[in-house]
Amino acid sequence: MEQNTKQKREIRTPSLAQSVIVLLSLVFFVSIGYGVFKLELQVMLLCTAAFTAFMAMYLGMDWQTIESAISQRIIKVMPAVYIMFTVGALIATFIYSGTIPMLIYYGLQIISPQFLIPCSFFICAILATATGTGWGSAGTAGVALIGIAMGLEIPLAPVAAAIVAGSTFGDKLSPLSDTTNMAALSAGTDLYAHVRSMLWTTIPAAIVTVIAYTIYGLRFGGDFVMPENVSSMLSALDQIYNWNLLLLVPFVIILIGSLLKKPTLPVMYISIAVAVALGMIFQGFTLGSGLTAFVSGFKITMVPGMDAATTNANVLTLIQRGGLTSMSNIILTIFCAYSFAGIAEEAGFMEKIIDSVIGKVKSRGATVTAAVCTAIVLTIIGVSGYISLIMTGELFRKPYLKQRMDLCNLSRTCEDGGTMICSIVPFSTSGLFYAGALGVPVLSYLPWHFMAFICPVLAIIYGFTGIGIKMISQEEADAKLKELGFHAD
């Protein structure tokens, strides 16, 4: 015991320069290795963790302490990881039951030329909320909507912006989304508390955006003819599924559970069980197929007489997804990122940056502004929104709690400056995907993506005015600081 105590005392406190070097190593490996040379993100994060471990050992930390720091950090995130695995199963079983496909099916049939742009927003928002993926929404329904716009000779830039805005809206608010879960995880708050907090910025931004799209879209008239690619999607969905209003019950369960603040996992598993039962009753699928979808995702071969070769490609993209295994990549990213975060936190690099730089921010408004700006900068230099979500949450837990702000405010800020901004960065993963899928350059749709600008501005305004900010008592803040390993001073 005496030897261990002596060893701990020999660990030197890192300087600000050393702490900044560690943070810059993250920027270097992710932005250059992953962003420029397209190397695997997980490997780049492990390289950052290795460099941080080297710096920690230089300060006198032994390997056993480093290993323990990584293990303890990952243990803390396991409840959220379990939720993310369950989200994958939820998506697959909702497709199995026909719940998600039914929303797509009827959503694509409510379009008129004057309202194509706002409808594009709503359709993609509903689809992304239902599926938990903005990319899936834009890559399927979004592509169909771009085809409709081309047929009607409506400018593609505002339509693409509406598709991206709607997809980001759903991706941001859906409890099934990886970014939603990751933001709650990194900030250390409850998933549904995070979703409710985001309504303060996302809903007003969406309302302003839809009004602007509606006013602009009224100039377009004429008769509407359903494009062939949309008709073929609807026909394929009709062939696979039987429609019934009861298919919405799994979503209703999730909604009620959220409103009543019930525990996340039990609510999810109840909705999964109901979805499997509905798939067996209305779609005629077997229990074995439902369990297979739960683990490895829904496959078109589960439908009697159907195969991938003869099924609409867009429909395949929509429904062949989900399952526990579908979340493996994002969870691996979390483990790699938190290996770096665990070492950086244990060695004192994180706290040094917080105290030396961010710690100088004294007011609530300035703290929120600093968090928004940090999230935006990390989104740009980190190429991927994941890095911004994780690092902003890690860096600003203590400053938010010192201002007695509940951490759901921080998780919201992570998304306002991370998830929203990522879609308008041309070289980010999201920007590249949306531009490639829709055939519209990011810089073309960027001026029309009003939500990306409104959400961060609202977050800063709320920080200074107190609107939409959930406050906690000093005792609660001190207890949370102690739980996270920070000093309450």
Coordinates of C-alpha atoms in Angstrom, one line a residue:
M1 CA 0.0 0.0 0.0
E2 CA 2.8 2.4 1.0
Q3 CA 4.6 1.6 -2.3
N4 CA 1.4 2.4 -4.3
T5 CA 1.0 5.7 -2.5
K6 CA 4.6 6.6 -3.2
Q7 CA 4.1 5.7 -6.9
K8 CA 1.1 7.9 -7.2
R9 CA 2.9 10.8 -5.7
E10 CA 5.6 10.5 -8.3
I11 CA 3.2 11.2 -11.1
R12 CA 3.7 14.8 -12.3
T13 CA 0.9 17.2 -13.1
P14 CA 0.8 17.8 -16.8
S15 CA 1.5 21.3 -18.1
L16 CA -0.9 23.2 -20.3
A17 CA 1.5 22.7 -23.3
Q18 CA 1.6 19.0 -22.8
S19 CA -2.2 18.8 -22.4
V20 CA -2.7 20.8 -25.6
I21 CA -0.2 18.5 -27.4
V22 CA -2.3 15.5 -26.4
L23 CA -5.5 17.2 -27.7
L24 CA -3.7 18.1 -30.9
S25 CA -2.7 14.5 -31.4
L26 CA -6.4 13.7 -31.7
V27 CA -6.8 16.4 -34.3
F28 CA -3.8 15.1 -36.2
F29 CA -4.7 11.4 -36.3
V30 CA -8.4 12.0 -37.0
S31 CA -8.3 14.9 -39.4
I32 CA -5.2 13.8 -41.3
G33 CA -5.3 10.0 -41.0
Y34 CA -9.0 9.5 -41.2
G35 CA -10.0 12.7 -43.0
V36 CA -7.3 13.0 -45.6
F37 CA -5.9 9.5 -46.1
K38 CA -9.2 7.6 -45.3
L39 CA -7.6 5.3 -42.8
E40 CA -9.9 3.5 -40.4
L41 CA -11.3 5.9 -37.7
Q42 CA -11.0 3.3 -35.0
V43 CA -7.3 2.7 -35.7
M44 CA -6.6 6.5 -35.7
L45 CA -8.3 6.7 -32.3
L46 CA -6.2 3.9 -30.9
C47 CA -3.1 5.7 -32.3
T48 CA -4.2 8.8 -30.3
A49 CA -4.8 6.6 -27.2
A50 CA -1.3 5.1 -27.6
F51 CA 0.3 8.6 -27.9
T52 CA -1.6 9.7 -24.8
A53 CA -0.5 6.7 -22.9
F54 CA 3.1 7.5 -23.9
M55 CA 2.7 11.0 -22.6
A56 CA 1.1 9.7 -19.4
M57 CA 4.0 7.3 -18.8
Y58 CA 6.4 10.2 -19.4
L59 CA 4.7 11.9 -16.5
G60 CA 5.3 8.8 -14.3
M61 CA 2.1 6.8 -14.7
D62 CA 2.6 3.0 -14.8
W63 CA 0.9 0.7 -17.3
Q64 CA -1.4 -0.9 -14.7
T65 CA -2.9 2.6 -13.9
I66 CA -3.4 3.3 -17.6
E67 CA -5.1 0.0 -18.1
S68 CA -7.3 0.5 -15.1
A69 CA -8.3 4.0 -16.4
I70 CA -9.3 2.6 -19.7
S71 CA -11.3 -0.2 -18.1
Q72 CA -13.1 2.1 -15.6
R73 CA -14.0 4.6 -18.4
I74 CA -15.5 1.9 -20.6
I75 CA -17.4 0.4 -17.6
K76 CA -19.1 3.7 -17.1
V77 CA -20.5 3.7 -20.7
M78 CA -21.7 0.2 -20.7
P79 CA -25.3 1.0 -19.8
A80 CA -25.5 3.4 -22.8
V81 CA -23.8 0.8 -25.0
Y82 CA -26.4 -1.7 -24.0
I83 CA -29.1 0.8 -25.1
M84 CA -27.3 1.2 -28.5
F85 CA -27.3 -2.5 -29.1
T86 CA -31.0 -2.6 -28.3
V87 CA -31.6 0.3 -30.7
G88 CA -30.2 -1.9 -33.5
A89 CA -32.7 -4.7 -32.5
L90 CA -35.5 -2.2 -32.3
I91 CA -34.9 -0.9 -35.9
A92 CA -34.9 -4.5 -37.3
T93 CA -38.0 -5.6 -35.5
F94 CA -39.9 -2.4 -36.5
I95 CA -39.0 -3.2 -40.1
Y96 CA -40.0 -6.8 -39.5
S97 CA -43.5 -5.7 -38.3
G98 CA -44.0 -3.2 -41.1
T99 CA -44.1 -0.2 -38.7
I100 CA -41.3 1.7 -40.4
P101 CA -42.2 0.7 -44.0
M102 CA -45.8 1.9 -43.4
L103 CA -44.5 5.4 -42.6
I104 CA -42.4 5.5 -45.7
Y105 CA -45.3 4.1 -47.8
Y106 CA -47.8 6.8 -46.9
G107 CA -45.2 9.6 -46.5
L108 CA -44.3 9.3 -50.2
Q109 CA -47.9 9.8 -51.3
I110 CA -48.6 13.2 -49.8
I111 CA -46.6 15.3 -52.2
S112 CA -47.8 18.2 -54.4
P113 CA -45.6 20.6 -56.4
Q114 CA -46.2 23.7 -54.2
F115 CA -45.4 21.8 -51.1
L116 CA -42.6 19.6 -52.3
I117 CA -39.9 21.4 -50.4
P118 CA -41.7 21.4 -47.0
C119 CA -43.0 17.8 -47.7
S120 CA -39.4 16.8 -48.3
F121 CA -38.5 18.0 -44.9
F122 CA -41.4 16.3 -43.2
I123 CA -41.0 13.0 -45.0
C124 CA -37.3 12.7 -44.3
A125 CA -37.9 13.9 -40.7
I126 CA -40.5 11.2 -40.1
L127 CA -38.4 8.5 -41.7
A128 CA -35.2 9.5 -39.9
T129 CA -37.0 9.7 -36.6
A130 CA -38.6 6.3 -37.3
T131 CA -35.4 4.6 -38.4
G132 CA -32.8 6.5 -36.4
T133 CA -30.7 7.2 -39.5
G134 CA -30.5 10.5 -41.4
W135 CA -28.3 8.8 -44.0
G136 CA -30.9 6.1 -44.6
S137 CA -33.6 8.7 -44.9
A138 CA -31.7 10.8 -47.4
G139 CA -30.3 7.8 -49.3
T140 CA -33.8 6.4 -50.0
A141 CA -36.7 8.7 -49.7
G142 CA -34.4 11.7 -50.3
V143 CA -33.2 10.3 -53.6
A144 CA -36.8 9.7 -54.7
L145 CA -37.7 13.3 -53.7
I146 CA -34.8 14.7 -55.8
G147 CA -36.2 12.7 -58.7
I148 CA -39.5 14.3 -58.2
A149 CA -38.0 17.7 -58.1
M150 CA -36.1 17.1 -61.3
G151 CA -39.3 15.9 -63.0
L152 CA -41.1 19.1 -61.9
E153 CA -38.2 21.3 -62.7
I154 CA -37.9 22.6 -59.2
P155 CA -34.5 23.9 -58.1
L156 CA -32.6 21.1 -56.5
A157 CA -30.6 23.1 -53.9
P158 CA -33.6 24.0 -51.6
V159 CA -35.0 20.5 -52.1
A160 CA -31.7 18.9 -51.1
A161 CA -31.5 21.3 -48.1
A162 CA -35.0 20.3 -47.0
I163 CA -34.0 16.6 -47.3
V164 CA -30.8 17.1 -45.3
A165 CA -32.5 19.3 -42.7
G166 CA -35.4 16.8 -42.2
S167 CA -32.9 13.9 -42.1
T168 CA -30.8 15.7 -39.5
F169 CA -33.9 16.6 -37.5
G170 CA -34.9 13.0 -37.2
D171 CA -31.4 11.8 -36.6
K172 CA -31.0 14.3 -33.9
L173 CA -34.3 13.6 -32.1
S174 CA -34.7 9.9 -32.6
P175 CA -34.0 7.7 -29.5
L176 CA -32.9 5.1 -32.1
S177 CA -30.1 7.3 -33.5
D178 CA -26.5 6.6 -32.8
T179 CA -25.6 10.3 -32.5
T180 CA -28.5 10.9 -30.1
N181 CA -27.3 8.0 -27.9
M182 CA -23.7 9.1 -28.1
A183 CA -24.5 12.7 -27.1
A184 CA -26.4 11.6 -24.1
L185 CA -23.6 9.1 -23.3
S186 CA -20.7 11.7 -23.6
A187 CA -22.5 14.3 -21.5
G188 CA -23.5 11.8 -18.9
T189 CA -27.3 12.3 -19.0
D190 CA -30.4 10.2 -19.6
L191 CA -31.4 9.4 -23.2
Y192 CA -35.0 10.7 -22.9
A193 CA -33.9 13.7 -20.9
H194 CA -31.5 14.5 -23.7
V195 CA -34.3 14.2 -26.3
R196 CA -36.7 16.4 -24.4
S197 CA -34.0 19.0 -23.9
M198 CA -33.3 19.1 -27.7
L199 CA -36.9 20.1 -28.4
W200 CA -36.1 23.6 -27.1
T201 CA -33.7 24.3 -30.0
T202 CA -34.8 21.9 -32.7
I203 CA -38.6 22.6 -32.8
P204 CA -38.3 26.4 -33.1
A205 CA -35.6 26.0 -35.8
A206 CA -37.7 23.5 -37.6
I207 CA -40.8 25.8 -37.5
V208 CA -38.8 28.7 -39.0
T209 CA -37.3 26.4 -41.6
V210 CA -40.6 24.9 -42.7
I211 CA -42.3 28.4 -43.0
A212 CA -39.4 29.6 -45.2
Y213 CA -39.6 26.5 -47.4
T214 CA -43.4 26.8 -47.7
I215 CA -43.3 30.5 -48.7
Y216 CA -40.6 29.7 -51.3
G217 CA -42.4 26.7 -52.6
L218 CA -45.7 28.4 -53.3
R219 CA -44.2 29.8 -56.5
F220 CA -44.2 26.3 -58.1
G221 CA -47.5 25.0 -59.5
G222 CA -48.7 22.6 -62.1
D223 CA -50.0 19.0 -62.1
F224 CA -48.2 16.3 -60.2
V225 CA -47.2 13.0 -61.8
M226 CA -45.7 10.3 -59.6
P227 CA -42.2 9.5 -60.9
E228 CA -41.6 5.9 -61.9
N229 CA -38.9 5.3 -59.3
V230 CA -41.3 6.3 -56.5
S231 CA -44.1 4.2 -57.9
S232 CA -41.9 1.2 -58.1
M233 CA -40.9 1.7 -54.4
L234 CA -44.5 1.8 -53.4
S235 CA -45.4 -1.2 -55.4
A236 CA -42.5 -3.2 -53.9
L237 CA -43.6 -2.2 -50.4
D238 CA -47.1 -3.2 -51.2
Q239 CA -45.9 -6.6 -52.3
I240 CA -43.9 -7.2 -49.1
Y241 CA -46.2 -5.8 -46.4
N242 CA -49.9 -5.8 -45.3
W243 CA -50.9 -2.4 -43.9
N244 CA -52.8 -1.8 -40.7
L245 CA -53.1 1.1 -38.2
L246 CA -52.1 -1.3 -35.4
L247 CA -48.6 -1.3 -36.9
L248 CA -48.1 2.1 -35.2
V249 CA -48.4 0.6 -31.7
P250 CA -44.7 0.0 -31.2
F251 CA -44.0 3.6 -31.9
V252 CA -46.8 4.6 -29.5
I253 CA -45.2 2.6 -26.8
I254 CA -41.9 4.3 -27.3
L255 CA -43.6 7.7 -27.3
I256 CA -45.6 7.0 -24.1
G257 CA -42.6 5.6 -22.4
S258 CA -40.6 8.8 -23.2
L259 CA -43.4 11.1 -22.0
L260 CA -43.9 9.2 -18.8
K261 CA -40.1 9.1 -18.2
K262 CA -40.1 5.3 -17.9
P263 CA -36.8 3.3 -17.9
T264 CA -35.4 3.2 -21.5
L265 CA -34.5 -0.5 -21.8
P266 CA -37.8 -2.0 -20.5
V267 CA -39.8 0.3 -22.8
M268 CA -37.7 -0.7 -25.8
Y269 CA -38.0 -4.4 -25.1
I270 CA -41.8 -4.1 -24.7
S271 CA -42.0 -2.4 -28.1
I272 CA -39.7 -5.0 -29.6
A273 CA -41.9 -7.8 -28.4
V274 CA -45.0 -6.1 -29.7
A275 CA -43.3 -5.5 -33.1
V276 CA -42.4 -9.2 -33.4
A277 CA -46.0 -10.2 -32.6
L278 CA -47.4 -7.8 -35.1
G279 CA -45.0 -9.1 -37.8
M280 CA -46.2 -12.6 -37.2
I281 CA -49.9 -11.6 -37.1
F282 CA -50.1 -9.1 -40.0
Q283 CA -47.1 -10.1 -42.2
G284 CA -47.2 -13.8 -41.7
F285 CA -43.5 -14.0 -40.7
T286 CA -42.2 -16.7 -38.5
L287 CA -41.0 -16.3 -34.9
G288 CA -37.6 -17.6 -36.1
S289 CA -37.3 -14.8 -38.6
G290 CA -38.2 -12.3 -35.9
L291 CA -35.4 -13.6 -33.7
T292 CA -33.0 -13.6 -36.6
A293 CA -33.9 -10.0 -37.4
F294 CA -33.4 -9.1 -33.8
V295 CA -29.8 -10.3 -33.9
S296 CA -28.6 -9.7 -37.5
G297 CA -31.2 -7.4 -39.1
F298 CA -34.1 -7.8 -41.4
K299 CA -33.5 -9.5 -44.7
I300 CA -35.7 -9.7 -47.8
T301 CA -35.3 -13.5 -47.9
M302 CA -37.5 -13.6 -44.8
V303 CA -40.4 -12.7 -47.0
P304 CA -41.8 -15.8 -48.8
G305 CA -41.2 -15.7 -52.5
M306 CA -39.0 -12.6 -52.4
D307 CA -35.3 -12.2 -53.1
A308 CA -32.8 -9.4 -53.5
A309 CA -32.4 -9.9 -57.2
T310 CA -36.0 -9.0 -58.0
T311 CA -36.7 -6.4 -55.4
N312 CA -36.5 -2.6 -55.8
A313 CA -33.0 -1.5 -54.9
N314 CA -34.1 1.5 -52.9
V315 CA -36.5 -0.6 -50.9
L316 CA -33.7 -3.0 -50.1
T317 CA -31.6 -0.2 -48.8
L318 CA -34.5 0.9 -46.5
I319 CA -35.5 -2.5 -45.1
Q320 CA -32.4 -4.6 -45.0
R321 CA -30.8 -3.2 -41.9
G322 CA -30.8 -3.2 -38.1
G323 CA -30.1 -5.9 -35.6
L324 CA -27.7 -6.1 -32.7
T325 CA -24.7 -6.6 -34.9
S326 CA -25.5 -3.4 -36.9
M327 CA -24.3 -1.3 -34.0
S328 CA -20.9 -3.1 -33.7
N329 CA -19.0 -0.4 -35.7
I330 CA -20.2 2.6 -33.7
I331 CA -19.7 0.8 -30.4
L332 CA -16.2 -0.2 -31.4
T333 CA -15.6 3.6 -32.2
I334 CA -16.9 4.4 -28.7
F335 CA -14.5 1.9 -27.1
C336 CA -11.5 3.3 -29.0
A337 CA -12.5 6.9 -28.3
Y338 CA -13.0 6.3 -24.6
S339 CA -9.6 4.5 -24.4
F340 CA -8.1 7.9 -25.3
A341 CA -10.5 9.8 -23.0
G342 CA -9.9 7.4 -20.0
I343 CA -6.1 7.9 -20.2
A344 CA -6.4 11.6 -20.8
E345 CA -8.7 12.0 -17.8
E346 CA -6.6 9.9 -15.4
A347 CA -3.4 11.6 -16.3
G348 CA -5.0 15.0 -15.8
F349 CA -4.7 16.3 -19.4
M350 CA -8.5 16.9 -19.7
E351 CA -8.8 18.7 -16.4
K352 CA -5.7 20.9 -17.1
I353 CA -7.3 22.1 -20.4
I354 CA -10.6 22.7 -18.6
D355 CA -9.1 24.6 -15.7
S356 CA -6.6 26.6 -17.8
V357 CA -8.7 27.5 -20.8
I358 CA -12.4 26.6 -20.4
G359 CA -12.2 27.2 -16.7
K360 CA -11.7 30.9 -17.2
V361 CA -15.2 31.2 -18.5
K362 CA -17.3 32.4 -15.6
S363 CA -20.9 33.0 -16.7
R364 CA -23.6 30.6 -17.9
G365 CA -23.9 32.2 -21.3
A366 CA -20.2 32.3 -21.9
T367 CA -20.0 28.6 -20.9
V368 CA -22.7 27.6 -23.4
T369 CA -21.1 29.8 -26.1
A370 CA -17.7 28.2 -25.5
A371 CA -19.3 24.7 -25.7
V372 CA -21.1 25.5 -29.0
C373 CA -17.9 26.9 -30.6
T374 CA -15.9 24.0 -29.4
A375 CA -18.4 21.5 -30.8
I376 CA -18.3 23.4 -34.2
V377 CA -14.5 23.5 -34.3
L378 CA -14.2 19.8 -33.4
T379 CA -16.8 18.9 -36.0
I380 CA -14.8 20.7 -38.7
I381 CA -11.3 19.5 -37.8
G382 CA -12.4 16.1 -36.6
V383 CA -14.2 15.3 -39.9
S384 CA -16.7 13.0 -38.1
G385 CA -19.4 14.2 -35.8
Y386 CA -18.6 11.4 -33.4
I387 CA -15.4 13.1 -32.2
S388 CA -17.2 16.4 -31.6
L389 CA -19.9 14.7 -29.6
I390 CA -17.5 12.7 -27.4
M391 CA -14.9 15.4 -26.8
T392 CA -17.3 18.3 -26.2
G393 CA -19.2 16.2 -23.7
E394 CA -16.0 15.2 -21.9
L395 CA -14.6 18.8 -21.8
F396 CA -17.6 20.6 -20.6
R397 CA -19.2 18.4 -17.9
K398 CA -17.4 20.2 -15.2
P399 CA -18.0 23.8 -16.5
Y400 CA -21.7 23.1 -17.0
L401 CA -22.1 21.6 -13.5
K402 CA -20.1 24.6 -12.0
Q403 CA -22.8 26.8 -13.5
R404 CA -25.5 24.5 -12.0
M405 CA -26.7 23.5 -15.4
D406 CA -28.2 20.0 -15.8
L407 CA -26.1 17.9 -18.1
C408 CA -29.0 17.4 -20.5
N409 CA -28.2 21.1 -21.5
L410 CA -24.7 19.9 -22.4
S411 CA -25.9 17.0 -24.5
R412 CA -28.2 19.3 -26.4
T413 CA -25.3 21.7 -27.1
C414 CA -23.2 18.8 -28.4
E415 CA -25.8 18.1 -31.0
D416 CA -26.5 21.8 -31.8
G417 CA -22.9 22.3 -32.6
G418 CA -22.0 18.8 -33.8
T419 CA -24.8 16.8 -35.5
M420 CA -26.3 19.9 -37.1
I421 CA -23.1 21.4 -38.3
C422 CA -21.6 18.1 -39.7
S423 CA -24.1 18.1 -42.5
I424 CA -22.9 21.4 -43.9
V425 CA -19.1 20.7 -43.7
P426 CA -18.2 19.7 -47.3
F427 CA -15.4 17.3 -46.3
S428 CA -17.1 15.7 -43.3
T429 CA -18.5 12.2 -43.5
S430 CA -22.1 13.5 -43.5
G431 CA -21.4 16.2 -46.0
L432 CA -19.8 13.8 -48.4
F433 CA -22.6 11.3 -48.0
Y434 CA -25.4 13.8 -48.6
A435 CA -23.7 15.4 -51.6
G436 CA -23.0 12.0 -53.1
A437 CA -26.4 10.5 -52.5
L438 CA -28.4 13.6 -53.6
G439 CA -26.1 14.8 -56.4
V440 CA -26.2 18.3 -55.0
P441 CA -22.9 19.8 -53.6
V442 CA -22.8 20.8 -50.0
L443 CA -22.0 24.4 -50.9
S444 CA -25.1 24.6 -53.1
Y445 CA -27.6 23.4 -50.4
L446 CA -25.8 25.0 -47.5
P447 CA -27.5 28.5 -47.8
W448 CA -30.9 26.7 -47.6
H449 CA -30.1 24.6 -44.6
F450 CA -31.5 27.1 -42.1
M451 CA -31.7 24.7 -39.2
A452 CA -27.9 24.2 -39.2
F453 CA -27.5 27.9 -38.4
I454 CA -30.5 28.5 -36.2
C455 CA -29.9 25.7 -33.7
P456 CA -26.4 26.9 -32.5
V457 CA -27.6 30.5 -32.3
L458 CA -30.6 29.5 -30.2
A459 CA -28.4 27.5 -27.9
I460 CA -26.2 30.6 -27.3
I461 CA -29.3 32.8 -26.8
Y462 CA -30.8 30.4 -24.3
G463 CA -27.4 30.3 -22.4
F464 CA -27.5 34.0 -21.8
T465 CA -31.3 34.3 -21.2
G466 CA -31.9 31.1 -19.3
I467 CA -34.7 30.1 -21.6
G468 CA -34.9 26.3 -22.0
I469 CA -32.0 25.8 -19.5
K470 CA -32.7 23.2 -16.9
M471 CA -31.0 24.2 -13.6
I472 CA -30.1 22.0 -10.6
S473 CA -29.3 22.8 -7.0
Q474 CA -25.8 23.4 -5.8
E475 CA -26.0 20.2 -3.8
E476 CA -27.0 18.2 -6.9
A477 CA -24.1 19.8 -8.9
D478 CA -21.6 19.0 -6.2
A479 CA -22.7 15.4 -6.0
K480 CA -22.5 15.0 -9.7
L481 CA -19.0 16.6 -9.8
K482 CA -17.9 14.2 -7.1
E483 CA -19.4 11.2 -9.0
L484 CA -17.5 12.2 -12.1
G485 CA -14.3 12.6 -10.2
F486 CA -14.0 16.4 -10.3
H487 CA -13.4 18.8 -7.4
A488 CA -16.5 20.8 -6.6
D489 CA -14.6 24.1 -6.0

